[in-house]
Amino acid sequence: MKFTCSDCPRHCAAERGEKPAGFCRSGALPRVARAAAHYGEEPCISGTRGAGTIFFTGCNLHCVFCQNREISRGGAGQELTVEALADTMLRLRDTGVHNIELVTGSHFVRPIAEALSRVSLGVPVVWNSSGYESVETLRLLDGLIDVYLPDMKYEKSEPARRYSGAADYPAVAERAIEEMFRQVGPYVLDGEGLMKRGVLIRHLILPGQELNAMDVMDFVAEHFPAGSVLFSLMSQYTPMPGTERWSELQQTIDAETNENLICYMKKLGLEGYSQDVAAATGAMIPDFDGTGL
């Protein structure tokens, strides 16, 4: 399998085959670091039995503060054929998880879409992504994904450039999330409060970026009908090794800033979730040790 890749908004036209290539440093076949129940997502995703989470290696953003940098910078994990990926999904489903959650799979969208088209899982499929995705590529997933779980990291270009090397992130993510909503429509929860369909937009508060967080919430409130999407305001930012050159990133979110943003979220009428600042421990980062492969 080999192809010239322009699937993500970077359009780097890398020749992806057996060897890593492109900004995401990935080959043609998906590389997976873990496939197991995960309990660190929002309650409507994790439930009581966990989300059936498959963590893919590599990313098209390389955020300087990434908590999953062990796998997001590529290299780790096990390469899987389309058949092996489909089998992994089925085995994971059979453990009793509430859904199959695909984490940071945008750069492997073609083999993932093929694997999903080969199986009947009987549980919701969750697409957990950075939000930095092209509309054309997302359309390859139309009808295959039940729940979209995108980040909306930035509504300001300067922090997007500074921390993720993607000044165009705000415009790209806006279009991507609108496409996700077009595909799956307003969110639906079952009788146990588990998400069966819809969009849940996440925003990680960054130190010194309170206005950026407010702009993100403004976008969500203005572009989606009230009660049609869920929103998750996260204060779990934890300084990671390698961020020392960005002095502003060497602190966690203070309680006052967090409370101000929670109040703003409520003022806008956004439904969803928020966190206490005590969440900033890194405890929810799993071991990327090949479990489930």
CSV table of C-alpha atoms in Angstrom, one decimal:
chain,number,residue,atom,x,y,z
A,1,MET,CA,0.0,0.0,0.0
A,2,LYS,CA,1.4,3.4,-1.1
A,3,PHE,CA,-0.2,6.7,-1.8
A,4,THR,CA,0.6,10.4,-2.1
A,5,CYS,CA,-1.0,12.0,0.9
A,6,SER,CA,-2.9,15.3,1.1
A,7,ASP,CA,-5.5,14.1,3.5
A,8,CYS,CA,-4.8,16.6,6.3
A,9,PRO,CA,-5.0,20.4,6.1
A,10,ARG,CA,-1.2,20.6,5.7
A,11,HIS,CA,-1.4,19.0,2.3
A,12,CYS,CA,2.3,18.0,2.4
A,13,ALA,CA,1.9,15.5,-0.5
A,14,ALA,CA,4.2,13.0,1.1
A,15,GLU,CA,4.7,9.6,-0.4
A,16,ARG,CA,3.5,7.3,2.3
A,17,GLY,CA,4.3,3.6,2.1
A,18,GLU,CA,6.4,1.3,4.2
A,19,LYS,CA,8.6,4.1,5.7
A,20,PRO,CA,7.4,7.0,7.8
A,21,ALA,CA,6.8,10.2,5.8
A,22,GLY,CA,5.1,13.6,5.9
A,23,PHE,CA,4.5,15.9,8.8
A,24,CYS,CA,2.8,13.1,10.7
A,25,ARG,CA,5.8,10.8,10.2
A,26,SER,CA,3.6,7.9,9.3
A,27,GLY,CA,3.5,5.1,6.8
A,28,ALA,CA,0.5,3.9,4.9
A,29,LEU,CA,-0.8,1.4,7.4
A,30,PRO,CA,-2.1,2.4,10.8
A,31,ARG,CA,0.2,2.1,13.8
A,32,VAL,CA,-1.5,1.5,17.2
A,33,ALA,CA,0.0,1.9,20.7
A,34,ARG,CA,-2.9,0.6,22.8
A,35,ALA,CA,-6.4,-0.9,22.4
A,36,ALA,CA,-8.2,-1.3,25.8
A,37,ALA,CA,-11.0,0.1,28.0
A,38,HIS,CA,-10.3,3.7,29.0
A,39,TYR,CA,-12.1,5.5,31.9
A,40,GLY,CA,-10.7,9.0,31.5
A,41,GLU,CA,-13.3,10.4,29.1
A,42,GLU,CA,-16.5,12.3,29.8
A,43,PRO,CA,-19.1,10.3,31.7
A,44,CYS,CA,-21.3,9.9,28.5
A,45,ILE,CA,-18.3,8.3,26.7
A,46,SER,CA,-16.6,6.2,29.5
A,47,GLY,CA,-19.7,5.2,31.4
A,48,THR,CA,-19.1,2.4,33.9
A,49,ARG,CA,-17.4,-0.2,31.6
A,50,GLY,CA,-15.1,2.2,29.8
A,51,ALA,CA,-14.6,3.4,26.2
A,52,GLY,CA,-13.0,0.9,23.9
A,53,THR,CA,-10.1,3.1,23.1
A,54,ILE,CA,-7.7,2.5,20.2
A,55,PHE,CA,-4.7,5.0,20.4
A,56,PHE,CA,-3.0,5.6,17.0
A,57,THR,CA,0.6,6.7,16.8
A,58,GLY,CA,1.5,10.0,15.1
A,59,CYS,CA,-0.3,13.3,14.7
A,60,ASN,CA,-0.5,16.2,12.2
A,61,LEU,CA,-0.2,18.9,14.9
A,62,HIS,CA,2.7,18.2,17.3
A,63,CYS,CA,1.4,20.5,20.1
A,64,VAL,CA,4.3,21.5,22.3
A,65,PHE,CA,2.1,20.7,25.4
A,66,CYS,CA,0.9,17.3,24.2
A,67,GLN,CA,0.3,14.9,27.1
A,68,ASN,CA,0.4,11.9,24.7
A,69,ARG,CA,3.8,12.9,23.1
A,70,GLU,CA,5.1,9.4,23.7
A,71,ILE,CA,3.0,8.3,20.7
A,72,SER,CA,2.0,11.6,19.0
A,73,ARG,CA,5.5,12.1,17.7
A,74,GLY,CA,5.4,8.8,16.0
A,75,GLY,CA,7.6,5.7,16.2
A,76,ALA,CA,5.9,3.8,19.0
A,77,GLY,CA,3.2,1.1,18.5
A,78,GLN,CA,2.5,-1.8,16.2
A,79,GLU,CA,1.6,-1.6,12.6
A,80,LEU,CA,-1.7,-3.2,11.7
A,81,THR,CA,-3.2,-4.3,8.4
A,82,VAL,CA,-6.7,-3.3,7.7
A,83,GLU,CA,-7.8,-6.8,8.6
A,84,ALA,CA,-5.9,-6.8,11.9
A,85,LEU,CA,-7.4,-3.4,12.8
A,86,ALA,CA,-10.9,-4.7,12.1
A,87,ASP,CA,-10.2,-7.7,14.3
A,88,THR,CA,-8.9,-5.5,17.1
A,89,MET,CA,-12.1,-3.5,17.1
A,90,LEU,CA,-14.2,-6.7,17.3
A,91,ARG,CA,-12.0,-8.2,20.1
A,92,LEU,CA,-12.2,-4.9,22.1
A,93,ARG,CA,-16.0,-4.7,21.6
A,94,ASP,CA,-16.3,-8.2,23.0
A,95,THR,CA,-14.7,-7.1,26.3
A,96,GLY,CA,-18.0,-5.3,27.1
A,97,VAL,CA,-16.9,-1.6,26.5
A,98,HIS,CA,-19.6,0.9,25.7
A,99,ASN,CA,-18.1,2.0,22.3
A,100,ILE,CA,-15.1,1.8,20.0
A,101,GLU,CA,-13.2,5.1,20.4
A,102,LEU,CA,-10.6,5.9,17.7
A,103,VAL,CA,-8.1,8.4,19.1
A,104,THR,CA,-6.0,10.6,16.8
A,105,GLY,CA,-6.6,8.5,13.7
A,106,SER,CA,-6.9,11.4,11.1
A,107,HIS,CA,-3.7,10.5,9.4
A,108,PHE,CA,-4.9,6.9,9.0
A,109,VAL,CA,-8.4,7.8,7.9
A,110,ARG,CA,-8.3,5.6,4.7
A,111,PRO,CA,-7.4,2.3,6.3
A,112,ILE,CA,-9.7,3.1,9.3
A,113,ALA,CA,-12.6,3.8,7.1
A,114,GLU,CA,-12.0,0.5,5.2
A,115,ALA,CA,-11.8,-1.4,8.5
A,116,LEU,CA,-15.0,0.1,9.8
A,117,SER,CA,-16.8,-0.8,6.5
A,118,ARG,CA,-15.9,-4.4,7.0
A,119,VAL,CA,-17.3,-4.9,10.5
A,120,SER,CA,-20.7,-4.6,12.2
A,121,LEU,CA,-19.8,-3.5,15.8
A,122,GLY,CA,-23.2,-3.0,17.3
A,123,VAL,CA,-21.9,-0.2,19.5
A,124,PRO,CA,-21.3,3.5,18.8
A,125,VAL,CA,-18.0,4.4,17.0
A,126,VAL,CA,-16.4,7.5,18.5
A,127,TRP,CA,-13.9,9.7,16.5
A,128,ASN,CA,-11.6,11.4,19.0
A,129,SER,CA,-9.5,14.0,17.2
A,130,SER,CA,-7.6,17.2,17.3
A,131,GLY,CA,-10.1,19.1,15.2
A,132,TYR,CA,-7.4,19.9,12.6
A,133,GLU,CA,-9.0,17.9,9.8
A,134,SER,CA,-10.1,18.7,6.2
A,135,VAL,CA,-13.8,18.5,5.3
A,136,GLU,CA,-13.0,16.3,2.3
A,137,THR,CA,-11.2,13.7,4.4
A,138,LEU,CA,-14.0,13.7,7.0
A,139,ARG,CA,-16.5,12.9,4.3
A,140,LEU,CA,-14.7,9.5,4.0
A,141,LEU,CA,-16.1,8.7,7.4
A,142,ASP,CA,-19.7,9.8,6.7
A,143,GLY,CA,-22.0,7.0,7.8
A,144,LEU,CA,-19.2,5.2,9.7
A,145,ILE,CA,-18.9,7.4,12.8
A,146,ASP,CA,-21.7,7.9,15.4
A,147,VAL,CA,-20.0,10.3,17.8
A,148,TYR,CA,-17.5,13.0,17.0
A,149,LEU,CA,-15.3,14.0,19.9
A,150,PRO,CA,-13.1,16.8,18.5
A,151,ASP,CA,-10.9,19.3,20.3
A,152,MET,CA,-11.3,22.9,19.5
A,153,LYS,CA,-8.0,24.1,20.8
A,154,TYR,CA,-7.9,27.6,19.5
A,155,GLU,CA,-10.1,30.5,18.1
A,156,LYS,CA,-7.0,32.7,17.9
A,157,SER,CA,-4.3,32.2,15.3
A,158,GLU,CA,-1.4,33.4,17.3
A,159,PRO,CA,-1.5,30.7,20.0
A,160,ALA,CA,-2.3,28.1,17.3
A,161,ARG,CA,0.9,29.1,15.5
A,162,ARG,CA,3.0,29.3,18.6
A,163,TYR,CA,2.0,26.1,20.3
A,164,SER,CA,0.9,23.9,17.4
A,165,GLY,CA,2.5,25.3,14.3
A,166,ALA,CA,-0.9,25.8,12.6
A,167,ALA,CA,-2.0,29.4,12.4
A,168,ASP,CA,-4.9,28.3,10.3
A,169,TYR,CA,-6.2,26.0,13.0
A,170,PRO,CA,-9.3,28.2,14.0
A,171,ALA,CA,-10.7,28.3,10.5
A,172,VAL,CA,-9.9,24.7,9.7
A,173,ALA,CA,-11.4,23.4,13.0
A,174,GLU,CA,-14.6,25.5,12.5
A,175,ARG,CA,-15.2,23.9,9.1
A,176,ALA,CA,-14.3,20.5,10.3
A,177,ILE,CA,-16.7,20.6,13.3
A,178,GLU,CA,-19.5,22.0,11.2
A,179,GLU,CA,-19.0,19.0,8.9
A,180,MET,CA,-19.1,16.6,11.8
A,181,PHE,CA,-22.4,18.1,12.9
A,182,ARG,CA,-23.8,17.8,9.4
A,183,GLN,CA,-23.0,14.1,9.4
A,184,VAL,CA,-24.4,13.1,12.8
A,185,GLY,CA,-26.8,15.8,13.9
A,186,PRO,CA,-27.9,16.8,17.4
A,187,TYR,CA,-26.6,14.6,20.2
A,188,VAL,CA,-28.6,11.7,21.5
A,189,LEU,CA,-28.1,10.0,24.9
A,190,ASP,CA,-29.6,6.7,25.9
A,191,GLY,CA,-31.4,5.9,29.1
A,192,GLU,CA,-28.1,5.4,31.0
A,193,GLY,CA,-26.8,8.8,29.9
A,194,LEU,CA,-24.4,7.3,27.3
A,195,MET,CA,-23.8,9.1,24.1
A,196,LYS,CA,-25.2,7.3,21.1
A,197,ARG,CA,-24.8,10.0,18.4
A,198,GLY,CA,-23.7,13.6,18.0
A,199,VAL,CA,-20.8,15.9,18.6
A,200,LEU,CA,-19.0,16.6,21.9
A,201,ILE,CA,-16.6,19.5,21.5
A,202,ARG,CA,-13.6,19.7,23.9
A,203,HIS,CA,-11.5,22.7,24.9
A,204,LEU,CA,-8.3,22.4,27.0
A,205,ILE,CA,-7.7,25.7,28.9
A,206,LEU,CA,-4.1,26.8,28.4
A,207,PRO,CA,-2.3,29.1,30.8
A,208,GLY,CA,-2.7,32.7,29.9
A,209,GLN,CA,-5.3,31.9,27.2
A,210,GLU,CA,-8.6,32.8,29.0
A,211,LEU,CA,-9.7,35.0,26.1
A,212,ASN,CA,-9.0,32.2,23.6
A,213,ALA,CA,-11.2,29.9,25.7
A,214,MET,CA,-14.0,32.4,25.7
A,215,ASP,CA,-13.7,32.8,21.9
A,216,VAL,CA,-14.0,29.0,21.5
A,217,MET,CA,-17.2,29.0,23.6
A,218,ASP,CA,-18.6,32.0,21.7
A,219,PHE,CA,-18.1,30.1,18.4
A,220,VAL,CA,-19.9,27.0,19.7
A,221,ALA,CA,-22.8,29.0,21.1
A,222,GLU,CA,-23.2,31.0,17.9
A,223,HIS,CA,-22.9,28.3,15.3
A,224,PHE,CA,-24.9,25.4,16.8
A,225,PRO,CA,-28.5,25.4,18.0
A,226,ALA,CA,-29.0,25.4,21.7
A,227,GLY,CA,-28.9,21.9,23.1
A,228,SER,CA,-27.6,20.4,19.9
A,229,VAL,CA,-24.0,19.7,20.9
A,230,LEU,CA,-22.2,19.0,24.1
A,231,PHE,CA,-19.2,21.0,25.3
A,232,SER,CA,-16.4,19.9,27.6
A,233,LEU,CA,-14.3,22.6,29.3
A,234,MET,CA,-11.1,21.0,30.6
A,235,SER,CA,-8.8,22.5,33.2
A,236,GLN,CA,-6.5,19.4,33.3
A,237,TYR,CA,-3.5,21.1,31.7
A,238,THR,CA,-0.3,19.8,33.1
A,239,PRO,CA,3.2,21.1,32.2
A,240,MET,CA,5.1,18.5,30.2
A,241,PRO,CA,8.8,17.9,29.7
A,242,GLY,CA,10.1,19.9,26.7
A,243,THR,CA,8.0,23.0,27.3
A,244,GLU,CA,10.6,24.9,29.3
A,245,ARG,CA,11.2,27.5,26.5
A,246,TRP,CA,7.5,28.6,26.9
A,247,SER,CA,7.6,30.0,30.4
A,248,GLU,CA,3.9,30.6,30.4
A,249,LEU,CA,3.3,26.9,30.0
A,250,GLN,CA,5.1,26.0,33.2
A,251,GLN,CA,2.0,26.5,35.4
A,252,THR,CA,-1.4,24.9,35.8
A,253,ILE,CA,-4.8,26.6,35.6
A,254,ASP,CA,-5.6,28.5,38.7
A,255,ALA,CA,-9.0,28.1,40.4
A,256,GLU,CA,-10.2,31.6,39.8
A,257,THR,CA,-9.6,31.4,36.0
A,258,ASN,CA,-11.3,28.0,35.9
A,259,GLU,CA,-14.3,29.3,37.8
A,260,ASN,CA,-14.6,32.4,35.6
A,261,LEU,CA,-14.6,30.2,32.5
A,262,ILE,CA,-17.2,27.8,33.9
A,263,CYS,CA,-19.4,30.8,34.7
A,264,TYR,CA,-19.0,32.0,31.1
A,265,MET,CA,-19.9,28.6,29.8
A,266,LYS,CA,-23.1,28.6,31.9
A,267,LYS,CA,-23.9,32.2,30.8
A,268,LEU,CA,-23.8,31.0,27.1
A,269,GLY,CA,-26.0,28.1,28.0
A,270,LEU,CA,-23.6,25.5,26.8
A,271,GLU,CA,-24.5,22.0,27.9
A,272,GLY,CA,-21.8,19.5,29.0
A,273,TYR,CA,-19.0,19.2,31.4
A,274,SER,CA,-16.3,21.1,33.3
A,275,GLN,CA,-13.4,20.0,35.5
A,276,ASP,CA,-12.0,21.0,38.9
A,277,VAL,CA,-8.4,22.2,38.8
A,278,ALA,CA,-7.5,19.1,40.8
A,279,ALA,CA,-7.7,17.2,37.5
A,280,ALA,CA,-4.3,18.6,36.5
A,281,THR,CA,-2.3,15.6,37.6
A,282,GLY,CA,-1.6,13.6,34.4
A,283,ALA,CA,-3.3,10.6,36.1
A,284,MET,CA,-5.5,9.9,33.1
A,285,ILE,CA,-2.6,9.3,30.7
A,286,PRO,CA,-2.5,5.6,30.0
A,287,ASP,CA,0.5,3.4,29.4
A,288,PHE,CA,1.2,3.1,25.7
A,289,ASP,CA,2.5,-0.4,26.1
A,290,GLY,CA,0.8,-2.3,23.3
A,291,THR,CA,-2.1,-3.6,25.5
A,292,GLY,CA,-4.8,-5.3,23.5
A,293,LEU,CA,-2.8,-5.8,20.3
